[in-house]
Short mmCIF file of C-alpha atoms and ligand atoms in Angstrom, two decimals:
data_model
loop_
_atom_site.label_atom_id
_atom_site.label_comp_id
_atom_site.label_asym_id
_atom_site.label_seq_id
_atom_site.Cartn_x
_atom_site.Cartn_y
_atom_site.Cartn_z
CA MET A 1 -31.60 -22.95 -27.71
CA PHE A 2 -28.76 -24.19 -25.86
CA ASP A 3 -30.65 -25.72 -23.03
CA LYS A 4 -32.87 -27.49 -25.42
CA LEU A 5 -30.41 -29.23 -27.34
CA LYS A 6 -28.81 -30.44 -23.84
CA ASP A 7 -31.86 -31.53 -22.33
CA ALA A 8 -32.82 -33.58 -25.72
CA LEU A 9 -29.39 -35.43 -25.55
CA THR A 10 -29.73 -36.04 -21.75
CA LYS A 11 -32.98 -37.37 -22.02
CA PHE A 12 -31.32 -39.84 -24.85
CA ALA A 13 -28.61 -40.64 -22.53
CA ARG A 14 -30.81 -41.73 -20.16
CA ILE A 15 -33.25 -44.31 -21.95
CA GLY A 16 -32.52 -47.90 -22.17
CA VAL A 17 -31.66 -48.68 -25.44
CA ALA A 18 -30.57 -46.71 -28.50
CA ASP A 19 -33.20 -47.94 -30.99
CA LYS A 20 -34.92 -46.40 -33.96
CA GLY A 21 -37.86 -45.24 -31.81
CA ALA A 22 -35.02 -43.24 -29.82
CA VAL A 23 -33.05 -42.20 -32.49
CA GLU A 24 -36.13 -40.96 -34.27
CA ALA A 25 -37.41 -39.12 -30.95
CA LEU A 26 -34.14 -37.34 -30.69
CA VAL A 27 -33.90 -36.07 -34.01
CA LYS A 28 -37.20 -34.25 -33.16
CA ASP A 29 -36.26 -32.73 -30.43
CA LEU A 30 -33.56 -31.59 -32.71
CA GLN A 31 -35.58 -30.26 -35.34
CA ARG A 32 -38.16 -28.54 -33.13
CA THR A 33 -35.10 -27.01 -31.05
CA LEU A 34 -33.24 -25.62 -34.34
CA ILE A 35 -36.10 -24.69 -36.09
CA GLN A 36 -36.92 -22.53 -33.14
CA ALA A 37 -33.33 -20.87 -33.06
CA ASP A 38 -34.15 -19.63 -36.94
CA VAL A 39 -32.26 -22.31 -38.48
CA ASP A 40 -33.40 -22.70 -42.13
CA VAL A 41 -36.30 -25.56 -42.11
CA LYS A 42 -34.37 -26.91 -45.32
CA LEU A 43 -30.97 -27.03 -43.76
CA VAL A 44 -32.46 -28.68 -40.68
CA PHE A 45 -34.41 -31.66 -42.14
CA GLU A 46 -30.80 -32.24 -43.90
CA LEU A 47 -28.93 -31.91 -41.20
CA SER A 48 -31.78 -34.76 -39.44
CA LYS A 49 -31.90 -36.79 -42.28
CA ARG A 50 -27.84 -37.49 -42.19
CA ILE A 51 -28.01 -37.97 -38.79
CA LYS A 52 -30.62 -40.36 -38.76
CA ASP A 53 -29.09 -42.40 -42.06
CA GLU A 54 -25.64 -42.01 -40.15
CA ALA A 55 -26.96 -43.18 -36.34
CA LEU A 56 -28.75 -46.01 -37.86
CA SER A 57 -27.02 -47.89 -40.51
CA GLU A 58 -23.86 -47.35 -40.29
CA LYS A 59 -21.76 -49.80 -38.52
CA LEU A 60 -20.66 -49.52 -35.09
CA PRO A 61 -17.11 -48.08 -34.41
CA ALA A 62 -14.99 -50.36 -31.80
CA GLY A 63 -15.31 -49.34 -28.32
CA LEU A 64 -18.38 -47.08 -28.61
CA THR A 65 -22.00 -48.50 -27.92
CA ARG A 66 -24.65 -47.49 -30.20
CA LYS A 67 -25.54 -44.80 -27.78
CA GLU A 68 -22.35 -43.26 -27.87
CA HIS A 69 -22.14 -43.76 -31.70
CA VAL A 70 -25.57 -41.47 -32.30
CA VAL A 71 -24.12 -38.79 -29.79
CA LYS A 72 -20.74 -38.45 -31.67
CA ILE A 73 -22.66 -38.28 -35.04
CA VAL A 74 -24.79 -35.58 -33.07
CA TYR A 75 -22.29 -33.64 -32.08
CA SER A 76 -20.07 -33.73 -35.84
CA GLU A 77 -22.79 -33.17 -38.00
CA VAL A 78 -23.97 -29.88 -35.44
CA ILE A 79 -20.38 -29.12 -35.79
CA LYS A 80 -19.68 -29.19 -39.59
CA PHE A 81 -23.80 -27.46 -40.25
CA LEU A 82 -22.19 -24.68 -38.14
CA GLY A 83 -19.11 -24.54 -39.66
CA GLU A 84 -15.96 -26.50 -38.40
CA ALA A 85 -13.05 -24.42 -39.70
CA GLN A 86 -11.48 -23.14 -37.06
CA PRO A 87 -10.49 -19.20 -38.00
CA GLU A 88 -6.66 -18.24 -37.88
CA ILE A 89 -6.35 -15.03 -36.03
CA SER A 90 -2.75 -13.65 -37.31
CA LEU A 91 -1.02 -11.54 -35.07
CA LYS A 92 0.51 -9.74 -37.97
CA PRO A 93 0.37 -6.04 -38.19
CA LYS A 94 -3.07 -5.18 -40.08
CA LYS A 95 -5.86 -2.91 -40.90
CA ILE A 96 -9.21 -4.16 -39.70
CA LEU A 97 -12.56 -2.15 -41.14
CA LEU A 98 -15.81 -3.33 -39.27
CA VAL A 99 -19.30 -2.75 -41.49
CA GLY A 100 -22.65 -3.66 -40.71
CA LEU A 101 -25.87 -2.00 -40.57
CA PHE A 102 -27.55 0.01 -37.19
CA GLY A 103 -26.85 -1.43 -33.99
CA SER A 104 -25.20 -4.77 -34.71
CA GLY A 105 -22.34 -4.13 -32.41
CA LYS A 106 -19.78 -2.39 -34.56
CA THR A 107 -18.58 -0.08 -32.14
CA THR A 108 -18.56 -2.18 -29.13
CA SER A 109 -17.05 -5.18 -31.16
CA ALA A 110 -14.17 -2.42 -32.31
CA ALA A 111 -13.42 -1.56 -28.71
CA LYS A 112 -13.47 -5.43 -27.99
CA LEU A 113 -11.26 -6.23 -30.48
CA ALA A 114 -9.07 -3.65 -29.72
CA THR A 115 -8.60 -5.75 -26.15
CA PHE A 116 -8.32 -8.81 -27.53
CA TYR A 117 -5.11 -7.35 -29.60
CA LYS A 118 -3.79 -5.21 -26.57
CA LYS A 119 -3.72 -8.52 -24.54
CA LYS A 120 -1.70 -10.56 -27.29
CA GLY A 121 0.76 -7.32 -26.22
CA MET A 122 0.01 -5.59 -30.07
CA SER A 123 -0.12 -1.94 -30.15
CA VAL A 124 -3.49 -0.96 -31.54
CA GLY A 125 -5.16 2.15 -32.61
CA LEU A 126 -8.76 3.28 -33.47
CA ILE A 127 -10.68 5.71 -35.70
CA ALA A 128 -14.05 6.37 -35.65
CA ALA A 129 -15.21 6.92 -39.64
CA ASP A 130 -18.70 6.68 -38.37
CA THR A 131 -19.80 10.43 -39.19
CA TYR A 132 -23.65 9.47 -39.45
CA ARG A 133 -24.95 9.09 -36.12
CA PRO A 134 -23.78 11.88 -33.88
CA ALA A 135 -22.99 10.60 -30.82
CA ALA A 136 -20.43 7.74 -32.56
CA VAL A 137 -17.29 9.58 -32.60
CA GLU A 138 -17.64 10.58 -28.85
CA GLN A 139 -19.14 6.85 -28.19
CA LEU A 140 -15.62 5.31 -29.40
CA LYS A 141 -13.53 7.59 -27.61
CA GLN A 142 -15.20 6.82 -24.16
CA LEU A 143 -14.52 2.89 -24.96
CA GLY A 144 -10.92 3.83 -25.69
CA GLU A 145 -10.24 5.60 -22.55
CA LYS A 146 -12.02 2.67 -20.71
CA ILE A 147 -9.26 0.27 -22.51
CA GLY A 148 -6.44 2.47 -22.43
CA VAL A 149 -6.45 2.44 -26.87
CA ASP A 150 -5.54 5.82 -28.53
CA VAL A 151 -8.80 6.68 -30.99
CA TYR A 152 -8.49 9.15 -33.85
CA GLY A 153 -12.07 10.91 -34.27
CA THR A 154 -12.65 14.50 -35.83
CA ASP A 155 -16.02 16.70 -36.62
CA GLU A 156 -15.03 15.80 -40.36
CA LYS A 157 -18.16 14.69 -42.23
CA ASP A 158 -16.43 12.52 -45.19
CA ALA A 159 -15.96 8.97 -43.71
CA ALA A 160 -13.38 8.28 -46.21
CA LYS A 161 -11.26 11.25 -45.36
CA VAL A 162 -11.54 10.48 -41.61
CA ALA A 163 -10.32 7.09 -42.10
CA LYS A 164 -7.59 7.79 -44.13
CA ASP A 165 -6.27 10.88 -41.79
CA GLY A 166 -6.68 8.39 -39.18
CA LEU A 167 -4.36 5.65 -40.38
CA LYS A 168 -2.07 8.56 -41.21
CA LYS A 169 -2.22 9.55 -37.71
CA LEU A 170 -1.69 6.55 -35.61
CA SER A 171 0.28 4.78 -38.55
CA GLY A 172 3.04 3.53 -36.02
CA ARG A 173 0.00 1.12 -33.95
CA GLN A 174 0.26 -2.50 -34.97
CA VAL A 175 -3.57 -2.81 -35.64
CA LEU A 176 -6.15 -0.16 -37.10
CA ILE A 177 -9.42 -1.03 -36.01
CA VAL A 178 -12.08 1.13 -38.43
CA ASP A 179 -15.63 1.86 -36.63
CA SER A 180 -18.18 3.02 -39.76
CA ALA A 181 -21.26 3.97 -39.94
CA GLY A 182 -24.60 1.66 -39.93
CA ARG A 183 -27.98 2.06 -41.28
CA SER A 184 -31.50 0.26 -41.22
CA ALA A 185 -30.46 -1.51 -44.83
CA LEU A 186 -27.82 -1.72 -47.25
CA ASP A 187 -29.32 1.30 -48.91
CA ALA A 188 -27.19 2.90 -51.86
CA GLU A 189 -26.41 5.49 -49.18
CA LEU A 190 -24.53 3.12 -47.18
CA ARG A 191 -23.34 1.40 -50.39
CA ASP A 192 -21.38 4.34 -51.78
CA GLU A 193 -20.08 5.38 -48.32
CA LEU A 194 -18.58 1.92 -48.01
CA LYS A 195 -17.23 1.80 -51.04
CA GLY A 196 -15.18 4.43 -50.32
CA ILE A 197 -14.50 3.67 -47.25
CA SER A 198 -13.12 0.40 -48.15
CA LYS A 199 -11.01 1.99 -51.04
CA ALA A 200 -9.27 4.58 -48.55
CA VAL A 201 -8.72 2.13 -45.93
CA ASN A 202 -7.56 -1.07 -48.47
CA ALA A 203 -8.08 -3.19 -44.97
CA ASP A 204 -6.66 -6.76 -44.79
CA GLU A 205 -9.25 -7.53 -42.93
CA ARG A 206 -13.21 -6.42 -43.70
CA LEU A 207 -15.34 -8.11 -40.98
CA LEU A 208 -18.92 -7.98 -41.15
CA VAL A 209 -20.89 -7.09 -37.51
CA LEU A 210 -24.07 -8.97 -37.46
CA SER A 211 -26.39 -9.40 -34.52
CA GLY A 212 -26.85 -13.01 -33.54
CA ASP A 213 -30.65 -11.96 -32.83
CA ILE A 214 -31.28 -11.92 -36.51
CA GLY A 215 -31.14 -15.55 -37.05
CA GLN A 216 -31.18 -16.65 -40.81
CA ALA A 217 -31.64 -12.90 -41.92
CA ALA A 218 -27.79 -13.33 -41.54
CA LYS A 219 -27.47 -15.22 -44.77
CA LYS A 220 -28.68 -12.54 -46.86
CA GLN A 221 -26.82 -9.66 -44.93
CA ALA A 222 -23.60 -11.56 -45.80
CA VAL A 223 -24.34 -11.93 -49.44
CA GLU A 224 -24.75 -8.43 -49.73
CA PHE A 225 -22.09 -7.44 -47.71
CA ASN A 226 -19.56 -9.47 -49.47
CA GLY A 227 -20.39 -8.30 -52.51
CA ILE A 228 -19.53 -4.59 -51.51
CA ALA A 229 -16.59 -5.10 -49.47
CA GLY A 230 -15.31 -8.61 -49.91
CA LEU A 231 -15.47 -9.70 -46.47
CA THR A 232 -12.58 -11.71 -44.64
CA GLY A 233 -14.86 -12.86 -41.68
CA VAL A 234 -17.97 -12.43 -39.58
CA ILE A 235 -18.33 -10.71 -36.20
CA LEU A 236 -21.44 -12.87 -34.31
CA THR A 237 -22.39 -10.38 -31.40
CA LYS A 238 -25.03 -10.55 -28.54
CA MET A 239 -24.73 -14.40 -28.70
CA ASP A 240 -25.18 -14.38 -25.07
CA SER A 241 -28.63 -12.68 -25.20
CA SER A 242 -30.06 -14.29 -28.44
CA ALA A 243 -32.09 -17.51 -29.09
CA LYS A 244 -31.35 -17.10 -32.86
CA GLY A 245 -27.82 -17.74 -32.57
CA GLY A 246 -27.63 -20.61 -33.97
CA GLY A 247 -29.35 -19.72 -36.98
CA ALA A 248 -27.31 -16.87 -37.29
CA LEU A 249 -24.27 -19.27 -37.14
CA SER A 250 -25.93 -21.54 -39.65
CA ALA A 251 -26.34 -18.75 -42.07
CA CYS A 252 -22.94 -17.78 -41.93
CA HIS A 253 -22.20 -20.81 -43.12
CA ALA A 254 -24.06 -21.60 -45.80
CA ALA A 255 -22.94 -18.00 -46.96
CA ASN A 256 -19.65 -18.93 -46.71
CA THR A 257 -18.52 -16.65 -44.75
CA ASN A 258 -16.42 -17.43 -41.59
CA VAL A 259 -17.05 -16.60 -37.90
CA GLN A 260 -13.94 -15.07 -36.80
CA PHE A 261 -15.07 -13.68 -33.25
CA ILE A 262 -18.80 -14.39 -31.16
CA GLY A 263 -19.70 -11.63 -28.78
CA THR A 264 -21.13 -12.86 -25.34
CA GLY A 265 -21.83 -9.93 -23.45
CA GLU A 266 -21.96 -6.11 -22.96
CA LYS A 267 -18.33 -6.09 -21.50
CA MET A 268 -15.12 -5.85 -22.85
CA ASP A 269 -14.49 -9.29 -22.25
CA ASP A 270 -17.33 -10.84 -23.39
CA PHE A 271 -15.63 -11.67 -26.55
CA GLU A 272 -13.77 -14.76 -27.54
CA VAL A 273 -12.50 -16.40 -30.85
CA TYR A 274 -15.13 -18.78 -32.62
CA ASP A 275 -14.00 -22.47 -31.72
CA PRO A 276 -16.94 -24.53 -32.98
CA THR A 277 -15.70 -27.52 -30.96
CA ARG A 278 -15.72 -25.83 -28.00
CA PHE A 279 -18.85 -24.21 -29.18
CA VAL A 280 -20.77 -26.78 -30.12
CA SER A 281 -19.39 -28.68 -26.72
CA ARG A 282 -20.83 -26.01 -24.59
CA MET A 283 -24.09 -25.56 -26.65
CA LEU A 284 -24.51 -29.82 -26.58
CA GLY A 285 -23.68 -30.06 -22.85
CA MET A 286 -21.12 -32.66 -22.90
CA GLY A 287 -17.86 -31.68 -23.34
CA ASP A 288 -15.30 -32.56 -25.37
CA LEU A 289 -16.61 -35.78 -26.18
CA GLU A 290 -14.00 -37.27 -28.90
CA GLY A 291 -11.53 -35.95 -26.77
CA LEU A 292 -12.31 -37.91 -23.89
CA LEU A 293 -12.92 -40.93 -25.72
CA GLU A 294 -9.40 -40.57 -27.04
CA LYS A 295 -7.72 -39.94 -23.72
CA ALA A 296 -9.85 -42.51 -21.85
CA LYS A 297 -8.69 -45.03 -23.88
CA ASP A 298 -5.29 -44.41 -23.37
CA ALA A 299 -6.03 -44.16 -19.63
CA MET A 300 -7.39 -47.28 -18.86
CA ASP A 301 -5.93 -50.25 -19.21
CA PRO A 302 -8.79 -52.52 -20.71
CA LYS A 303 -8.51 -56.07 -18.39
CA LYS A 304 -9.19 -53.73 -15.37
CA ALA A 305 -11.82 -51.88 -16.82
CA GLN A 306 -13.28 -55.12 -17.41
CA GLU A 307 -12.74 -56.42 -13.99
CA LEU A 308 -14.87 -53.55 -12.89
CA MET A 309 -17.37 -54.23 -15.89
CA ASP A 310 -17.55 -57.85 -14.28
CA GLY A 311 -17.72 -56.71 -10.69
CA GLU A 312 -14.98 -57.89 -9.07
CA PHE A 313 -14.16 -55.22 -7.40
CA THR A 314 -11.35 -55.14 -5.27
CA LEU A 315 -8.72 -52.52 -3.94
CA GLU A 316 -6.23 -53.59 -6.40
CA SER A 317 -8.71 -52.70 -9.44
CA PHE A 318 -9.51 -49.41 -7.27
CA TYR A 319 -6.71 -48.05 -7.43
CA ALA A 320 -6.23 -49.06 -10.76
CA GLN A 321 -9.86 -46.96 -11.51
CA MET A 322 -8.62 -44.08 -9.80
CA GLU A 323 -5.38 -43.86 -11.60
CA GLY A 324 -6.91 -43.73 -14.68
CA MET A 325 -9.03 -41.37 -13.98
CA LYS A 326 -6.16 -39.25 -12.56
CA LYS A 327 -4.53 -39.64 -15.58
CA MET A 328 -7.59 -38.06 -17.23
CA GLY A 329 -7.77 -35.19 -15.01
CA SER A 330 -9.93 -34.36 -12.53
CA PHE A 331 -12.62 -37.21 -12.03
CA GLY A 332 -15.04 -34.62 -11.67
CA LYS A 333 -14.76 -33.32 -14.76
CA ILE A 334 -14.80 -36.66 -16.70
CA MET A 335 -18.43 -37.47 -15.11
CA GLU A 336 -19.44 -33.86 -16.69
CA MET A 337 -18.16 -35.01 -19.97
CA ILE A 338 -20.50 -38.15 -20.05
CA PRO A 339 -24.22 -37.28 -21.54
CA GLY A 340 -26.24 -38.37 -18.58
CA LEU A 341 -23.81 -38.70 -15.93
CA GLY A 342 -23.15 -34.64 -15.03
CA ALA A 343 -26.37 -34.67 -13.00
CA MET A 344 -24.54 -37.56 -11.06
CA LYS A 345 -22.32 -36.02 -8.52
CA LEU A 346 -19.69 -37.91 -6.82
CA PRO A 347 -18.78 -36.01 -3.19
CA LYS A 348 -16.35 -33.39 -3.84
CA HIS A 349 -14.41 -33.88 -1.00
CA MET A 350 -13.94 -37.26 -2.27
CA MET A 351 -12.78 -36.55 -5.59
CA ASN A 352 -9.80 -33.92 -4.40
CA GLU A 353 -8.92 -36.72 -1.46
CA GLN A 354 -8.86 -39.14 -4.10
CA GLU A 355 -6.48 -37.28 -6.07
CA GLU A 356 -4.46 -35.79 -3.27
CA LYS A 357 -3.67 -39.14 -1.78
CA MET A 358 -2.92 -41.37 -4.91
CA ASP A 359 0.65 -41.71 -3.83
CA LEU A 360 -0.32 -42.76 -0.10
CA TRP A 361 -2.80 -45.26 -0.85
CA LYS A 362 -0.22 -47.18 -3.12
CA TYR A 363 1.30 -47.62 -0.24
CA ILE A 364 -1.19 -48.48 1.99
CA ILE A 365 -2.69 -51.24 -0.62
CA ASP A 366 0.85 -52.56 -1.23
CA SER A 367 1.12 -53.32 2.50
CA MET A 368 -1.98 -55.17 2.37
CA THR A 369 -2.20 -59.11 1.91
CA PRO A 370 -3.93 -60.63 -1.24
CA GLU A 371 -6.97 -61.24 0.91
CA GLU A 372 -7.13 -58.28 2.59
CA LYS A 373 -6.76 -56.37 -1.26
CA ARG A 374 -10.05 -58.50 -2.28
CA ASP A 375 -11.89 -57.91 0.50
CA PRO A 376 -11.15 -54.67 2.81
CA GLU A 377 -13.91 -55.83 5.39
CA VAL A 378 -11.49 -58.34 6.99
CA ILE A 379 -9.36 -55.50 7.80
CA ASP A 380 -9.59 -54.97 11.83
CA SER A 381 -8.15 -52.73 14.12
CA SER A 382 -5.30 -54.71 14.51
CA ARG A 383 -4.35 -55.12 10.74
CA MET A 384 -5.06 -51.76 10.51
CA GLN A 385 -2.56 -50.74 12.84
CA ARG A 386 0.16 -52.65 11.04
CA ILE A 387 -0.51 -51.72 7.51
CA ALA A 388 -0.60 -47.93 8.29
CA LYS A 389 2.67 -48.70 10.19
CA GLY A 390 4.12 -50.92 6.68
CA ALA A 391 3.00 -47.55 4.77
CA GLY A 392 4.45 -45.21 7.52
CA THR A 393 1.42 -43.78 7.89
CA GLU A 394 -2.15 -43.04 10.62
CA PRO A 395 -4.65 -46.05 11.02
CA SER A 396 -6.92 -43.01 10.19
CA GLU A 397 -5.54 -42.86 6.42
CA VAL A 398 -6.11 -46.84 5.99
CA LYS A 399 -9.81 -46.03 7.08
CA ASN A 400 -10.10 -43.54 5.04
CA LEU A 401 -9.11 -45.30 1.56
CA ILE A 402 -11.84 -48.28 2.78
CA LYS A 403 -14.41 -45.37 3.08
CA ASN A 404 -13.68 -44.30 -0.39
CA PHE A 405 -13.69 -47.62 -1.79
CA ARG A 406 -17.17 -48.72 -0.22
CA GLN A 407 -18.33 -45.63 -1.64
CA ILE A 408 -17.58 -46.43 -5.28
CA ARG A 409 -18.12 -49.71 -4.77
CA LYS A 410 -22.01 -48.98 -3.98
CA MET A 411 -22.15 -46.61 -6.51
CA LEU A 412 -21.04 -49.15 -9.19
CA LYS A 413 -23.31 -51.84 -7.16
CA LYS A 414 -26.09 -49.49 -7.97
CA PHE A 415 -25.23 -49.10 -11.74
CA GLN A 416 -25.30 -52.67 -11.97
CA SER A 417 -28.28 -54.06 -10.36
CA GLY A 418 -30.31 -50.37 -11.09
CA GLY A 419 -32.09 -48.36 -13.28
CA LEU A 420 -29.44 -47.32 -15.16
CA LYS A 421 -28.02 -50.91 -15.89
CA GLY A 422 -26.66 -51.02 -19.36
CA GLY A 423 -26.94 -47.43 -19.17
CA ALA A 424 -24.39 -44.68 -19.10
CA MET A 425 -21.67 -46.28 -16.41
CA LYS A 426 -21.87 -49.22 -18.79
CA ASN A 427 -20.93 -46.94 -21.43
CA LEU A 428 -18.00 -45.28 -19.44
CA MET A 429 -16.91 -47.83 -18.45
CA LYS A 430 -16.74 -49.23 -22.32
CA ALA A 431 -15.53 -46.15 -23.20
CA MET A 432 -12.38 -47.00 -20.47
CA GLY A 433 -12.13 -50.32 -22.00
CA GLY A 434 -11.50 -49.46 -25.82
CA ALA A 435 -13.15 -52.78 -26.68
N1 LIG B 501 -25.76 -8.60 -24.93
C1 LIG B 501 -24.86 -8.19 -25.39
N2 LIG B 501 -24.95 -6.99 -26.02
C2 LIG B 501 -23.93 -6.39 -27.17
C3 LIG B 501 -22.92 -7.06 -27.65
N3 LIG B 501 -22.16 -6.31 -28.71
C4 LIG B 501 -23.41 -4.97 -28.50
N4 LIG B 501 -23.95 -5.05 -27.67
C5 LIG B 501 -25.12 -4.05 -27.40
O1 LIG B 501 -25.75 -3.71 -28.18
C6 LIG B 501 -25.93 -2.28 -28.26
C7 LIG B 501 -25.50 -1.40 -29.78
O2 LIG B 501 -23.64 -1.85 -29.83
P1 LIG B 501 -23.07 -0.71 -30.75
O3 LIG B 501 -21.65 -1.45 -31.00
O4 LIG B 501 -23.32 0.58 -30.74
O5 LIG B 501 -23.50 -0.98 -32.35
P2 LIG B 501 -23.27 -0.19 -33.56
O6 LIG B 501 -23.65 -1.45 -34.74
O7 LIG B 501 -22.01 0.32 -33.29
O8 LIG B 501 -24.47 0.69 -33.88
P3 LIG B 501 -24.47 2.14 -34.93
O9 LIG B 501 -22.96 2.62 -34.70
O10 LIG B 501 -26.08 2.57 -33.84
O11 LIG B 501 -24.77 1.12 -35.90
C8 LIG B 501 -25.01 -1.63 -27.38
O12 LIG B 501 -25.86 -1.80 -26.42
C9 LIG B 501 -23.99 -2.62 -26.98
O13 LIG B 501 -23.82 -2.96 -25.69
C10 LIG B 501 -23.01 -8.62 -27.35
O14 LIG B 501 -22.12 -9.27 -27.67
N5 LIG B 501 -24.01 -8.80 -26.49
MG1 LIG B 502 -21.03 2.40 -33.73
#
C-alpha cells in the first residue's frame, strides 16, 4: 500500500501543471490504493471528495504552488483519516491488560510493551493469564527471560485468579502487564473470561491487540471488545507484513479507538508509539512536508532565492544557498523531503564537503573581488594563489569551491531550461523564498 501511495504522489510531483485532470488522476490512484488496502469504500469516497474539493476550489495559500498545495492537502487529509490524535503514553505506574483474538499478537506485544517501559527506566512484571492455550505460559516465560523481565505463570486454570495472584506476587513493579487468552471469535466463553479478568485486574489501560492484516474488520472487533472491556487503546500488530494496515488504522479511527502502538516485526524492538504524522510521512514518502516548509521559510532570504530563480547565480548567492540549506539540516535530507526530488541525488561527497567547509568558503569568497564573485571563471592560477593566501588556505580549496559552484550551477541550468521547468526545483525555490 505504502509504495503505491508514494508512486502516485511522485507521479503527481513530476507532471507539468497541477490542473483538474492531474488532481483527478491522483485521487483515482489514491482510491485504488486505499481500496486495495481494505479501507472502507465509503470512507475512501468521502476522503477523495474532500481532497478534490479542497484541491480545486480553495484559494492558494501564499508561498505554495498549486502542486505543493495539493500534496499538502492529501497529506493532511490522510492523517485526519487514519487518526491524527497523538497517543499520550504516560510513565506513571500502571496495570495494563491486553485482550484480543487468537494470534493477533498479544503475547508478543506484552513482551514488546515490557521492553518499551523497561527502556524508559521503569520496573516491569509480566503476568501469563492465558490459561487456555497449553503453551501460552511457557511462551511468555521464554520471552520474559530474553528481555530480563519477571513473569508470573502457573498451572492454575482460572484466569482471573492467575491475574490476581500475579498482581500480588509482582506488586512492587511499576508496570504490570497481563496477557490474556484469545479465541477464534468473541464468543460467550471469551466474553465471560474477559469480564472476570477485567474485574480482577482493574487495569488502568485496557488495550486491544489487533492484527493489521484484518483490514476494515478491525472496526467490528474494536467496537465489540470496547463493549466488554472498555478499551483505552489499541495495539496494531503486523504492520510490517500486511498490505491491509491502512484499512485497519482507518477502521480503528472510525471505531473511535485510539491506536497507541504499532508492531512492525517479530523482534522486541519492532514496536513504536503510533505517531500519525511520522507514519503518514513515511507512507507518502515525503518526510515532514509542513515542517520543511516552515523551516525553509526561516532559513532562506527571499531575495536570495529570487536571485537564484532569475538565474543570477553568483558565488555569493551560492554561499547564501548553502548556508540556508545548512541551517535546515543536511542538504541530502532536504532533497528527500521534496516529493519528486528524492530520486534526484546530488553527489554525496559534495554534500558532506559543503557542510564541513562553510566557514572556509566564507573566507575564500570574502577574499575575492566583486568581479570574481560574479563570475569565478575569470579566476586564473595567480588569482587563485592570491585568494587562497587572503583566506589563509591552499589554492586547492579555492579550486574545490569553484568546482562545487559549477556543479550546482549546472544543475540549476538544467532545471531552468530542461524538462523539469516549472517543476519540482521551482517549487523548492519558491518554498524557500516564502513568496
Ligand atoms: N511480522 C510480525 N509478526 C508479528 C507481530 N506481532 C506478532 N507477530 C507474530 O504473530 C504470531 C502470533 O503472535 P502471538 O503474540 O503469539 O499472538 P497471541 O495473540 O498471543 O496469540 P494467542 O495467544 O494464540 O491468542 C507470532 O508468530 C508472532 O511472532 C508483528 O508486529 N509483525
Ligand atoms: Mg498469546
